[in-house]
PDB file of C-alpha atoms and ligand atoms in Angstrom:
ATOM      1  CA  MET H   1     219.595-150.662 -89.622  1.00 83.00           C
ATOM      2  CA  THR H   2     218.633-152.978 -86.771  1.00 90.00           C
ATOM      3  CA  LEU H   3     214.985-152.909 -85.822  1.00 96.00           C
ATOM      4  CA  PRO H   4     213.977-153.588 -82.228  1.00 97.00           C
ATOM      5  CA  ASN H   5     212.538-156.928 -81.159  1.00 98.00           C
ATOM      6  CA  PRO H   6     208.874-156.303 -80.199  1.00 98.00           C
ATOM      7  CA  ASP H   7     208.955-158.951 -77.471  1.00 97.00           C
ATOM      8  CA  GLN H   8     211.682-156.964 -75.719  1.00 97.00           C
ATOM      9  CA  LEU H   9     209.678-153.702 -75.917  1.00 98.00           C
ATOM     10  CA  LEU H  10     206.390-155.057 -74.579  1.00 98.00           C
ATOM     11  CA  PRO H  11     207.169-155.405 -70.827  1.00 98.00           C
ATOM     12  CA  GLU H  12     208.325-151.772 -70.636  1.00 98.00           C
ATOM     13  CA  MET H  13     205.301-150.625 -72.659  1.00 98.00           C
ATOM     14  CA  ALA H  14     202.984-152.492 -70.270  1.00 98.00           C
ATOM     15  CA  ALA H  15     204.697-150.820 -67.285  1.00 98.00           C
ATOM     16  CA  ILE H  16     204.415-147.318 -68.802  1.00 98.00           C
ATOM     17  CA  LEU H  17     200.777-147.970 -69.693  1.00 98.00           C
ATOM     18  CA  ASP H  18     200.085-149.066 -66.137  1.00 98.00           C
ATOM     19  CA  GLN H  19     201.562-145.797 -64.822  1.00 98.00           C
ATOM     20  CA  HIS H  20     199.602-143.819 -67.402  1.00 98.00           C
ATOM     21  CA  LEU H  21     196.330-145.441 -66.288  1.00 98.00           C
ATOM     22  CA  LYS H  22     197.120-145.001 -62.592  1.00 98.00           C
ATOM     23  CA  SER H  23     198.012-141.317 -63.020  1.00 98.00           C
ATOM     24  CA  ARG H  24     194.588-140.773 -64.597  1.00 98.00           C
ATOM     25  CA  SER H  25     192.721-143.025 -62.151  1.00 98.00           C
ATOM     26  CA  ILE H  26     191.479-145.193 -65.021  1.00 98.00           C
ATOM     27  CA  SER H  27     190.450-148.517 -63.516  1.00 96.00           C
ATOM     28  CA  GLU H  28     188.549-150.149 -66.391  1.00 97.00           C
ATOM     29  CA  PRO H  29     190.300-149.364 -69.672  1.00 98.00           C
ATOM     30  CA  ARG H  30     188.758-150.684 -72.869  1.00 98.00           C
ATOM     31  CA  PHE H  31     191.409-151.901 -75.319  1.00 98.00           C
ATOM     32  CA  ILE H  32     190.959-151.455 -79.054  1.00 98.00           C
ATOM     33  CA  GLY H  33     193.503-152.738 -81.601  1.00 98.00           C
ATOM     34  CA  ILE H  34     193.666-151.359 -85.121  1.00 98.00           C
ATOM     35  CA  ARG H  35     193.616-154.247 -87.578  1.00 95.00           C
ATOM     36  CA  THR H  36     195.927-156.032 -88.204  1.00 95.00           C
ATOM     37  CA  GLY H  37     199.207-155.268 -86.427  1.00 97.00           C
ATOM     38  CA  GLY H  38     197.593-153.164 -83.704  1.00 98.00           C
ATOM     39  CA  VAL H  39     195.434-156.140 -82.709  1.00 98.00           C
ATOM     40  CA  TRP H  40     198.545-158.303 -82.306  1.00 98.00           C
ATOM     41  CA  VAL H  41     200.270-155.628 -80.194  1.00 98.00           C
ATOM     42  CA  ALA H  42     197.131-155.180 -78.076  1.00 98.00           C
ATOM     43  CA  GLN H  43     196.860-158.954 -77.548  1.00 98.00           C
ATOM     44  CA  ALA H  44     200.509-159.094 -76.451  1.00 98.00           C
ATOM     45  CA  LEU H  45     199.951-156.158 -74.053  1.00 98.00           C
ATOM     46  CA  LEU H  46     196.861-157.806 -72.585  1.00 98.00           C
ATOM     47  CA  GLU H  47     198.884-160.981 -72.024  1.00 97.00           C
ATOM     48  CA  GLN H  48     201.438-158.906 -70.097  1.00 96.00           C
ATOM     49  CA  ARG H  49     198.663-157.338 -68.008  1.00 96.00           C
ATOM     50  CA  ALA H  50     197.028-160.741 -67.300  1.00 95.00           C
ATOM     51  CA  LYS H  51     193.733-159.129 -66.268  1.00 96.00           C
ATOM     52  CA  ASN H  52     191.399-160.889 -68.677  1.00 94.00           C
ATOM     53  CA  GLU H  53     190.426-157.577 -70.340  1.00 96.00           C
ATOM     54  CA  ALA H  54     188.284-157.568 -73.496  1.00 96.00           C
ATOM     55  CA  LEU H  55     189.744-156.461 -76.813  1.00 98.00           C
ATOM     56  CA  GLY H  56     187.859-154.560 -79.491  1.00 98.00           C
ATOM     57  CA  ILE H  57     188.997-154.650 -83.110  1.00 97.00           C
ATOM     58  CA  LEU H  58     188.831-151.647 -85.399  1.00 97.00           C
ATOM     59  CA  ASP H  59     189.153-151.800 -89.191  1.00 94.00           C
ATOM     60  CA  VAL H  60     189.689-148.252 -90.420  1.00 92.00           C
ATOM     61  CA  SER H  61     189.910-149.015 -94.159  1.00 85.00           C
ATOM     62  CA  PHE H  62     186.674-147.144 -94.975  1.00 81.00           C
ATOM     63  CA  TYR H  63     187.723-144.145 -92.877  1.00 82.00           C
ATOM     64  CA  ARG H  64     191.199-143.568 -94.375  1.00 77.00           C
ATOM     65  CA  ASP H  65     191.470-140.306 -96.319  1.00 81.00           C
ATOM     66  CA  ASP H  66     193.298-142.214 -99.124  1.00 82.00           C
ATOM     67  CA  PHE H  67     190.474-144.790 -99.423  1.00 74.00           C
ATOM     68  CA  THR H  68     189.454-143.608-102.893  1.00 72.00           C
ATOM     69  CA  GLN H  69     193.081-143.836-104.136  1.00 76.00           C
ATOM     70  CA  ASN H  70     193.815-147.253-102.696  1.00 73.00           C
ATOM     71  CA  GLY H  71     190.430-148.918-103.068  1.00 68.00           C
ATOM     72  CA  LEU H  72     189.182-151.686-100.884  1.00 63.00           C
ATOM     73  CA  HIS H  73     191.539-154.488 -99.887  1.00 66.00           C
ATOM     74  CA  PRO H  74     189.852-157.886-100.347  1.00 58.00           C
ATOM     75  CA  GLN H  75     190.489-158.718 -96.693  1.00 65.00           C
ATOM     76  CA  VAL H  76     188.584-155.752 -95.193  1.00 67.00           C
ATOM     77  CA  ARG H  77     186.328-157.021 -92.391  1.00 73.00           C
ATOM     78  CA  PRO H  78     183.950-155.127 -90.107  1.00 83.00           C
ATOM     79  CA  SER H  79     185.079-153.726 -86.786  1.00 88.00           C
ATOM     80  CA  GLU H  80     184.213-155.787 -83.715  1.00 93.00           C
ATOM     81  CA  LEU H  81     183.593-153.781 -80.543  1.00 96.00           C
ATOM     82  CA  PRO H  82     182.290-156.054 -77.766  1.00 95.00           C
ATOM     83  CA  PHE H  83     181.661-153.177 -75.335  1.00 96.00           C
ATOM     84  CA  GLU H  84     180.139-149.692 -75.178  1.00 96.00           C
ATOM     85  CA  ILE H  85     182.259-146.767 -76.406  1.00 97.00           C
ATOM     86  CA  GLU H  86     180.090-144.106 -74.784  1.00 98.00           C
ATOM     87  CA  GLY H  87     181.679-142.736 -71.595  1.00 98.00           C
ATOM     88  CA  GLN H  88     184.533-145.279 -71.584  1.00 98.00           C
ATOM     89  CA  HIS H  89     188.286-144.771 -71.277  1.00 98.00           C
ATOM     90  CA  LEU H  90     189.677-146.261 -74.483  1.00 98.00           C
ATOM     91  CA  ILE H  91     193.208-147.504 -75.116  1.00 98.00           C
ATOM     92  CA  LEU H  92     193.788-147.386 -78.846  1.00 98.00           C
ATOM     93  CA  VAL H  93     196.662-149.630 -79.968  1.00 98.00           C
ATOM     94  CA  ASP H  94     198.545-149.538 -83.288  1.00 98.00           C
ATOM     95  CA  ASP H  95     201.763-151.138 -84.462  1.00 98.00           C
ATOM     96  CA  VAL H  96     203.586-148.451 -86.465  1.00 98.00           C
ATOM     97  CA  LEU H  97     202.746-144.748 -86.140  1.00 98.00           C
ATOM     98  CA  MET H  98     203.899-142.519 -88.986  1.00 98.00           C
ATOM     99  CA  SER H  99     201.749-139.718 -90.431  1.00 97.00           C
ATOM    100  CA  GLY H 100     198.946-140.053 -87.872  1.00 98.00           C
ATOM    101  CA  ARG H 101     196.324-140.517 -90.615  1.00 97.00           C
ATOM    102  CA  THR H 102     195.380-144.029 -89.487  1.00 97.00           C
ATOM    103  CA  ILE H 103     194.779-142.708 -85.962  1.00 98.00           C
ATOM    104  CA  ARG H 104     192.660-139.833 -87.305  1.00 97.00           C
ATOM    105  CA  ALA H 105     190.589-142.424 -89.193  1.00 96.00           C
ATOM    106  CA  ALA H 106     190.308-144.619 -86.071  1.00 97.00           C
ATOM    107  CA  LEU H 107     189.085-141.674 -83.972  1.00 97.00           C
ATOM    108  CA  ASN H 108     186.466-140.770 -86.582  1.00 95.00           C
ATOM    109  CA  GLU H 109     185.192-144.346 -86.628  1.00 95.00           C
ATOM    110  CA  LEU H 110     185.141-144.606 -82.812  1.00 96.00           C
ATOM    111  CA  PHE H 111     183.149-141.396 -82.481  1.00 96.00           C
ATOM    112  CA  ASP H 112     180.557-142.876 -84.836  1.00 94.00           C
ATOM    113  CA  TYR H 113     179.948-145.513 -82.130  1.00 95.00           C
ATOM    114  CA  GLY H 114     179.764-143.096 -79.198  1.00 96.00           C
ATOM    115  CA  ARG H 115     181.557-140.410 -77.208  1.00 98.00           C
ATOM    116  CA  PRO H 116     184.373-141.905 -75.101  1.00 98.00           C
ATOM    117  CA  ALA H 117     185.470-140.306 -71.822  1.00 98.00           C
ATOM    118  CA  SER H 118     189.080-140.412 -73.073  1.00 98.00           C
ATOM    119  CA  VAL H 119     191.261-142.046 -75.695  1.00 98.00           C
ATOM    120  CA  SER H 120     194.902-142.914 -74.999  1.00 98.00           C
ATOM    121  CA  LEU H 121     197.220-143.996 -77.785  1.00 98.00           C
ATOM    122  CA  VAL H 122     199.728-146.857 -77.586  1.00 98.00           C
ATOM    123  CA  CYS H 123     202.075-147.741 -80.446  1.00 98.00           C
ATOM    124  CA  LEU H 124     204.920-150.190 -80.775  1.00 98.00           C
ATOM    125  CA  LEU H 125     207.049-148.059 -83.092  1.00 98.00           C
ATOM    126  CA  ASP H 126     206.933-144.311 -83.780  1.00 98.00           C
ATOM    127  CA  LEU H 127     208.516-143.341 -87.105  1.00 98.00           C
ATOM    128  CA  ASN H 128     208.634-139.707 -86.115  1.00 96.00           C
ATOM    129  CA  ALA H 129     207.057-138.397 -89.324  1.00 97.00           C
ATOM    130  CA  ARG H 130     203.740-136.930 -88.224  1.00 98.00           C
ATOM    131  CA  GLU H 131     201.528-134.997 -90.647  1.00 98.00           C
ATOM    132  CA  LEU H 132     198.752-134.461 -88.069  1.00 98.00           C
ATOM    133  CA  PRO H 133     198.820-133.265 -84.428  1.00 98.00           C
ATOM    134  CA  ILE H 134     198.701-136.746 -82.886  1.00 98.00           C
ATOM    135  CA  ARG H 135     200.958-137.849 -80.018  1.00 98.00           C
ATOM    136  CA  PRO H 136     201.197-141.335 -78.506  1.00 98.00           C
ATOM    137  CA  ASP H 137     200.932-141.791 -74.717  1.00 98.00           C
ATOM    138  CA  VAL H 138     202.948-145.032 -74.728  1.00 98.00           C
ATOM    139  CA  VAL H 139     205.650-145.859 -77.315  1.00 98.00           C
ATOM    140  CA  GLY H 140     207.856-148.953 -77.555  1.00 98.00           C
ATOM    141  CA  ALA H 141     210.596-147.308 -79.638  1.00 98.00           C
ATOM    142  CA  THR H 142     211.100-144.298 -81.907  1.00 98.00           C
ATOM    143  CA  LEU H 143     213.184-144.291 -85.061  1.00 97.00           C
ATOM    144  CA  SER H 144     213.570-142.284 -88.244  1.00 96.00           C
ATOM    145  CA  LEU H 145     213.606-143.923 -91.682  1.00 96.00           C
ATOM    146  CA  ALA H 146     214.832-142.819 -95.100  1.00 95.00           C
ATOM    147  CA  PRO H 147     211.968-141.492 -97.291  1.00 94.00           C
ATOM    148  CA  ASP H 148     211.700-144.751 -99.270  1.00 95.00           C
ATOM    149  CA  GLN H 149     211.720-147.015 -96.214  1.00 96.00           C
ATOM    150  CA  ARG H 150     208.767-148.499 -94.321  1.00 96.00           C
ATOM    151  CA  VAL H 151     208.425-150.972 -91.491  1.00 97.00           C
ATOM    152  CA  LYS H 152     205.987-153.858 -91.391  1.00 97.00           C
ATOM    153  CA  LEU H 153     205.012-155.845 -88.326  1.00 98.00           C
ATOM    154  CA  LEU H 154     204.895-159.574 -88.995  1.00 98.00           C
ATOM    155  CA  GLY H 155     202.944-161.769 -86.603  1.00 97.00           C
ATOM    156  CA  PRO H 156     201.098-162.702 -84.584  1.00 94.00           C
ATOM    157  CA  SER H 157     203.650-165.068 -83.109  1.00 92.00           C
ATOM    158  CA  PRO H 158     206.452-164.271 -83.029  1.00 96.00           C
ATOM    159  CA  LEU H 159     206.058-160.517 -83.532  1.00 98.00           C
ATOM    160  CA  THR H 160     208.840-159.272 -85.823  1.00 98.00           C
ATOM    161  CA  LEU H 161     209.528-155.873 -87.376  1.00 98.00           C
ATOM    162  CA  GLU H 162     210.685-155.993 -90.990  1.00 97.00           C
ATOM    163  CA  LEU H 163     212.304-153.155 -92.932  1.00 97.00           C
ATOM    164  CA  GLN H 164     210.886-152.662 -96.444  1.00 96.00           C
ATOM    165  CA  THR H 165     211.926-150.437 -99.330  1.00 95.00           C
ATOM    166  CA  LEU H 166     209.199-148.800-101.413  1.00 92.00           C
ATOM    167  CA  ALA H 167     209.291-149.602-105.124  1.00 85.00           C
ATOM    168  CA  SER H 168     210.151-146.482-107.132  1.00 61.00           C
ATOM    169  CA  ALA H 169     207.211-144.768-108.850  1.00 47.00           C
ATOM    170  CA  ASN H 170     208.512-145.368-112.409  1.00 46.00           C
TER     171      ASN H 170
HETATM  172  O1  URA C   1     206.383-147.762 -92.279  1.00 87.37           O
HETATM  173  C1  URA C   1     205.195-147.774 -91.920  1.00 87.37           C
HETATM  174  C2  URA C   1     204.408-146.597 -91.824  1.00 87.37           C
HETATM  175  C3  URA C   1     203.119-146.697 -91.390  1.00 87.37           C
HETATM  176  N1  URA C   1     202.610-147.917 -91.069  1.00 87.37           N
HETATM  177  C4  URA C   1     203.341-149.050 -91.158  1.00 87.37           C
HETATM  178  O2  URA C   1     202.874-150.149 -90.854  1.00 87.37           O
HETATM  179  N2  URA C   1     204.620-148.960 -91.584  1.00 87.37           N
END
């Protein structure tokens, strides 16, 4: 299977995002990347937009519903939100969207900081395997994997999607 090149998806994603913001009359979006890959995608999108917009960073490790199974990764760092959440139009950015559980965790964390006016979702790759009612507003590409396959975004420069096969359980 050939995975798309993120650098080729980003200009179109930036254009669709621009339309999305215009259609909702959102003039001052606040960008938030989900650590780690979502931050890289958000940074690349902000470079395309060239508007000097601030980027918040969200680490959802504590908010994942599988936190007690997976434990705490040694690299977990606090979220960094350099702007108010209350009343703002947020653009939440992730790299790979699958079940929707990471986005559910991100929304829970964001609402602990305040009540945004809206949250739009941008993702580079949609794996079309949702377990929750979550739908992206801007998607770079959609593809379906075999049950034992996953995709990892390598970065930050260059951004590359890598296909991985899960080790069998036994
Ligand atoms: O394959 C997947 C699924 C969810 N998140 C990823 O980064 N990769």
